[in-house]
mmCIF file with all atom_site columns, C-alpha atoms in Angstrom:
data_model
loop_
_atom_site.group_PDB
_atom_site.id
_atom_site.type_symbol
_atom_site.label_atom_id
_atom_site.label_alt_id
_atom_site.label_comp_id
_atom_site.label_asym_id
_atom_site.label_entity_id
_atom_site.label_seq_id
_atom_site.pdbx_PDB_ins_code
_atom_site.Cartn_x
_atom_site.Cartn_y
_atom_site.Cartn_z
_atom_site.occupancy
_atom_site.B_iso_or_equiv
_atom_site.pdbx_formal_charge
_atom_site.auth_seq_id
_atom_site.auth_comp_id
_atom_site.auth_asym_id
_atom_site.auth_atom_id
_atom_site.pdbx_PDB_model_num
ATOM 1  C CA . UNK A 1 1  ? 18.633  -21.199 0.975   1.00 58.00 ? 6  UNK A CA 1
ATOM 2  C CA . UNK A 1 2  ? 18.856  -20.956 -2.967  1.00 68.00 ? 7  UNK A CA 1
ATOM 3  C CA . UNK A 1 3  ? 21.130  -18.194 -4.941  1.00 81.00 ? 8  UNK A CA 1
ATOM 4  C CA . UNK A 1 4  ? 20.020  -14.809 -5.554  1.00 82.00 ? 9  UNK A CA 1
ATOM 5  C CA . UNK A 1 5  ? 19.690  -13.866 -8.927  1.00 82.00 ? 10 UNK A CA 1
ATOM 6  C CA . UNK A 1 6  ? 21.644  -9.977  -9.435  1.00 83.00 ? 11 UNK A CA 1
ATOM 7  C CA . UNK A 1 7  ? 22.397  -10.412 -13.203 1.00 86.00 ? 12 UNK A CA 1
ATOM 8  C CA . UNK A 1 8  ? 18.645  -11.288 -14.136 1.00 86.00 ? 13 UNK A CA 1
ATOM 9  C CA . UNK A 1 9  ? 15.948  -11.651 -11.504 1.00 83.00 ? 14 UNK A CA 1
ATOM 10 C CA . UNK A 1 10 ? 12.537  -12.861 -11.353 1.00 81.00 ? 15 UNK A CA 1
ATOM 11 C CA . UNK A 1 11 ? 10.092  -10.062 -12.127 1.00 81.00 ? 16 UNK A CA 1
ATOM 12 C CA . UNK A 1 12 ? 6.797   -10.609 -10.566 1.00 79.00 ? 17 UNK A CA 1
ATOM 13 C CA . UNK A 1 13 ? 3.781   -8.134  -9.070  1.00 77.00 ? 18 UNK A CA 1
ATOM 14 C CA . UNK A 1 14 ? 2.190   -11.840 -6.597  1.00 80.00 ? 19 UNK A CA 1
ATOM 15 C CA . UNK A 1 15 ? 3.865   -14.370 -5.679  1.00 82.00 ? 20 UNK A CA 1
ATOM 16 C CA . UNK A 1 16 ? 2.452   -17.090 -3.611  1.00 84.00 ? 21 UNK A CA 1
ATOM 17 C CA . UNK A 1 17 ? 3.761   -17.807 0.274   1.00 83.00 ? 22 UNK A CA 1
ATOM 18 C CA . UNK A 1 18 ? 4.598   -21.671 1.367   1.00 88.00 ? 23 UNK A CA 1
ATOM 19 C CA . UNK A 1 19 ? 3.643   -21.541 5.462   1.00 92.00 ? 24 UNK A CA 1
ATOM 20 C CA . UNK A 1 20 ? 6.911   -20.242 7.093   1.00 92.00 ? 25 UNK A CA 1
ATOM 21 C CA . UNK A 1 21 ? 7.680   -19.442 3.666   1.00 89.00 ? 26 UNK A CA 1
ATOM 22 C CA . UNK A 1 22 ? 10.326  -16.339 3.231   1.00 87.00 ? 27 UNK A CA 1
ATOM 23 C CA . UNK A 1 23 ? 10.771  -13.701 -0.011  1.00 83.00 ? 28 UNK A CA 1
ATOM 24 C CA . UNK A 1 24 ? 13.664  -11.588 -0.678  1.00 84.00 ? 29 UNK A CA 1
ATOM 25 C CA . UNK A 1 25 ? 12.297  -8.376  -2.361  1.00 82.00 ? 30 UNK A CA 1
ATOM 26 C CA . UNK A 1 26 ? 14.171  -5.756  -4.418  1.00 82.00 ? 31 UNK A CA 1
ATOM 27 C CA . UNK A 1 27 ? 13.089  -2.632  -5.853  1.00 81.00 ? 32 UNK A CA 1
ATOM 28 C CA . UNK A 1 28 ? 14.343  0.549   -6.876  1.00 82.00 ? 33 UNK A CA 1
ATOM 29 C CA . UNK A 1 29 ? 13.937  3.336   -5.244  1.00 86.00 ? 34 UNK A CA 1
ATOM 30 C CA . UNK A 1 30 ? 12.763  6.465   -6.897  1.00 90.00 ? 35 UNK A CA 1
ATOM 31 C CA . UNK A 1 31 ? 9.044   7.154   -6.528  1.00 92.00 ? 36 UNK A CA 1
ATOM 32 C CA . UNK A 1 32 ? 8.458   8.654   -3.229  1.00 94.00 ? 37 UNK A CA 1
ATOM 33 C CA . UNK A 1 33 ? 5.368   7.536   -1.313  1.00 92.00 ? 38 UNK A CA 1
ATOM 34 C CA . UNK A 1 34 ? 3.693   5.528   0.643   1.00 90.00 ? 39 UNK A CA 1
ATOM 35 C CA . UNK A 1 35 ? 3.546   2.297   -1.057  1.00 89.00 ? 40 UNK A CA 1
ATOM 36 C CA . UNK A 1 36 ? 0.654   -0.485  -0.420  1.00 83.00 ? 41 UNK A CA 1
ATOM 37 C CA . UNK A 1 37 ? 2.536   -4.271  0.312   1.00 82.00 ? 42 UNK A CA 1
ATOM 38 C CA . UNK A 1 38 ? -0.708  -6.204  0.490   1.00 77.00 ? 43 UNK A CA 1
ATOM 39 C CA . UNK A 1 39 ? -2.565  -9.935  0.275   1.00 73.00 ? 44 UNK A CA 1
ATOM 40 C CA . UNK A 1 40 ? -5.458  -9.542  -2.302  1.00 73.00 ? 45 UNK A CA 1
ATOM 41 C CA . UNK A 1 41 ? -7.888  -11.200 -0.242  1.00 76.00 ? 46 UNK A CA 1
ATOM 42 C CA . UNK A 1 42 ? -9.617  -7.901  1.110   1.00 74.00 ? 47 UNK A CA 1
ATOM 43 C CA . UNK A 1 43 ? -10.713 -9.030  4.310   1.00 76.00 ? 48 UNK A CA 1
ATOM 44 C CA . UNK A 1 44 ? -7.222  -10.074 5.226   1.00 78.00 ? 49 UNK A CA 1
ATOM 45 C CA . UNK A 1 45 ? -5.679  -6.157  4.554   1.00 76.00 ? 50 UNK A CA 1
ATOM 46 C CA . UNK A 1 46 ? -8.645  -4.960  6.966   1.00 76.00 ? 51 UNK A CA 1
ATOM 47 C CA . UNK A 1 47 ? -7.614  -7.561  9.378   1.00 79.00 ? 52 UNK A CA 1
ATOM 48 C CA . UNK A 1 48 ? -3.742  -6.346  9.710   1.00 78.00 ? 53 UNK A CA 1
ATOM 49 C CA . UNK A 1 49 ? -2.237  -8.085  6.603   1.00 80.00 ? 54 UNK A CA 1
ATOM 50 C CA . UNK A 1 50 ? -0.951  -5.486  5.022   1.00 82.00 ? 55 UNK A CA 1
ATOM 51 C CA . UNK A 1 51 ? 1.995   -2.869  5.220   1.00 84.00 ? 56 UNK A CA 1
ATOM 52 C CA . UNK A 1 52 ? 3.139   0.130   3.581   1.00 87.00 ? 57 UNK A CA 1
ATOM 53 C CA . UNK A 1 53 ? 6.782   0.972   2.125   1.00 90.00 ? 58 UNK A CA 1
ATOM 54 C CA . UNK A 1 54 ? 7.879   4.542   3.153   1.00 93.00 ? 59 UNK A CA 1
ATOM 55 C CA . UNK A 1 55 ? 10.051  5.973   0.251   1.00 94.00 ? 60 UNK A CA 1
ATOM 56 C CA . UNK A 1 56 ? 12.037  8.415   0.461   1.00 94.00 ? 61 UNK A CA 1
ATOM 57 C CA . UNK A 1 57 ? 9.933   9.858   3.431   1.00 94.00 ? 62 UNK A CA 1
ATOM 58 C CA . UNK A 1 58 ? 11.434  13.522  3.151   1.00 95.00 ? 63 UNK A CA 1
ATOM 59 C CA . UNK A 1 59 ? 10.641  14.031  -0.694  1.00 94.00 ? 64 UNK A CA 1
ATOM 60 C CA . UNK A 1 60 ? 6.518   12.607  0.192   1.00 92.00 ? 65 UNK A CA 1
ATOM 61 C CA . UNK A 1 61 ? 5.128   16.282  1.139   1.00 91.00 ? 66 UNK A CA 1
ATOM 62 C CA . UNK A 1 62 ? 6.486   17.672  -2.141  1.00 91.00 ? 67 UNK A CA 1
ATOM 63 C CA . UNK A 1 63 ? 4.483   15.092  -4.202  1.00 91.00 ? 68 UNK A CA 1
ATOM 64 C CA . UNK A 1 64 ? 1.010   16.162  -2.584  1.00 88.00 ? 69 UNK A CA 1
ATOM 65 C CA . UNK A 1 65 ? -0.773  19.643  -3.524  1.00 90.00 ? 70 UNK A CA 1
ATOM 66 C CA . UNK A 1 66 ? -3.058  19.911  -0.277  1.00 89.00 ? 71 UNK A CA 1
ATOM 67 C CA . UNK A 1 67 ? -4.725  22.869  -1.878  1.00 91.00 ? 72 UNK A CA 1
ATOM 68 C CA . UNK A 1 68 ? -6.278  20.767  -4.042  1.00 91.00 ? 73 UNK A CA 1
ATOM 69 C CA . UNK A 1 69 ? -6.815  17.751  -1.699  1.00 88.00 ? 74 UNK A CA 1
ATOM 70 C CA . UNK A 1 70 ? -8.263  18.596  1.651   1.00 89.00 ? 75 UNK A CA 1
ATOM 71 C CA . UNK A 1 71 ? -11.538 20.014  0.066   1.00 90.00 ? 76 UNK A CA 1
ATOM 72 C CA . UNK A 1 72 ? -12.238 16.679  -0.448  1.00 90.00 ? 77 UNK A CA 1
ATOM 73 C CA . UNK A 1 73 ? -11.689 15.912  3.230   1.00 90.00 ? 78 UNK A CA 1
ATOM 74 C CA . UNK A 1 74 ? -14.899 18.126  4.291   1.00 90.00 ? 79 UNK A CA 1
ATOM 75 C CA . UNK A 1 75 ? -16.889 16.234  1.428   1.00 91.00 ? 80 UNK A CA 1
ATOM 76 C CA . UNK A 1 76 ? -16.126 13.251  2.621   1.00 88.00 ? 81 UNK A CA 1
ATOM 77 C CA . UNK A 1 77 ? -17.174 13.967  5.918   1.00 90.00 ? 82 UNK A CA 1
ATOM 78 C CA . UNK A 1 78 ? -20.137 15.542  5.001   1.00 92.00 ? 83 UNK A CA 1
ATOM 79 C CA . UNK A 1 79 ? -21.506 13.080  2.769   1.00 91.00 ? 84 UNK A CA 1
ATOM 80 C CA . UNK A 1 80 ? -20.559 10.035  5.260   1.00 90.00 ? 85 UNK A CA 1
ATOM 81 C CA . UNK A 1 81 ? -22.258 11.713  8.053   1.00 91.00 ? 86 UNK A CA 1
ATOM 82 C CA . UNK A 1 82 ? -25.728 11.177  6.529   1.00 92.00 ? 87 UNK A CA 1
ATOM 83 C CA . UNK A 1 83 ? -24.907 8.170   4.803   1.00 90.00 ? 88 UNK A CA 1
ATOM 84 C CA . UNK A 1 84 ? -26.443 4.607   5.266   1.00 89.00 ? 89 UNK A CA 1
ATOM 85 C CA . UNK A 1 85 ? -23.978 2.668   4.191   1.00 85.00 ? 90 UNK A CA 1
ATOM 86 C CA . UNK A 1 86 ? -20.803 2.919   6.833   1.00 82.00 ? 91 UNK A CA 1
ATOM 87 C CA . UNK A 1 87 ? -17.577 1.669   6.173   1.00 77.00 ? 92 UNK A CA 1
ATOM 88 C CA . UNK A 1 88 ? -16.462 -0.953  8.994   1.00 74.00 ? 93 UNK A CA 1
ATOM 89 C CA . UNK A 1 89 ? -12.562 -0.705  7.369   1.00 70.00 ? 94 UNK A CA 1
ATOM 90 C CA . UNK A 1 90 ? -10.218 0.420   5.262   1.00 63.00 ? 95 UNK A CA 1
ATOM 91 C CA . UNK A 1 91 ? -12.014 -0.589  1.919   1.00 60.00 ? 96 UNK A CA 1
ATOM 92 C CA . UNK A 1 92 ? -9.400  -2.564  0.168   1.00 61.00 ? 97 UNK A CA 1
#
């Protein structure tokens, strides 16, 4: 296993995964919200490869106005109802 870097570490958004390949990941912590850890081949994120970081879990509902969000739920619905086009996943 090589040396981890404190002082001045790698700073990356992708980085590419050997087979039984391993990544140490740091961040820091002050953005609450649900955070999308993901491959970028779609297909693979509707198939399970993806996960979500949970930050700071208690601070989330204070981020959100639902006022001004779940309107958009009932649009949604609407609109999909009579809609030809169906979504088989998530979209990503």
């Amino acid at each position: 296993m090589g040396r981890l870097n404190f002082n001045n570490p790698t700073r990356r958004d992708t980085t590419v995964m050997p087979a039984k390949g391993w990544l140490a990941l740091a961040f820091r912590v002050d953005n609450p919200g649900a955070w999308l850890f993901h491959c970028h081949i779609a297909w693979h994120a509707g198939q399970g490869l993806s996960m979500q970081f949970l930050e700071t879990v208690s601070e989330i509902p204070g981020t959100v106005n639902l006022a001004e969000l779940e309107p958009t739920c009932s649009i949604w619905t609407q609109y999909y109802a009579t809609s030809q086009c169906k979504q088989w996943d998530s979209g990503l």
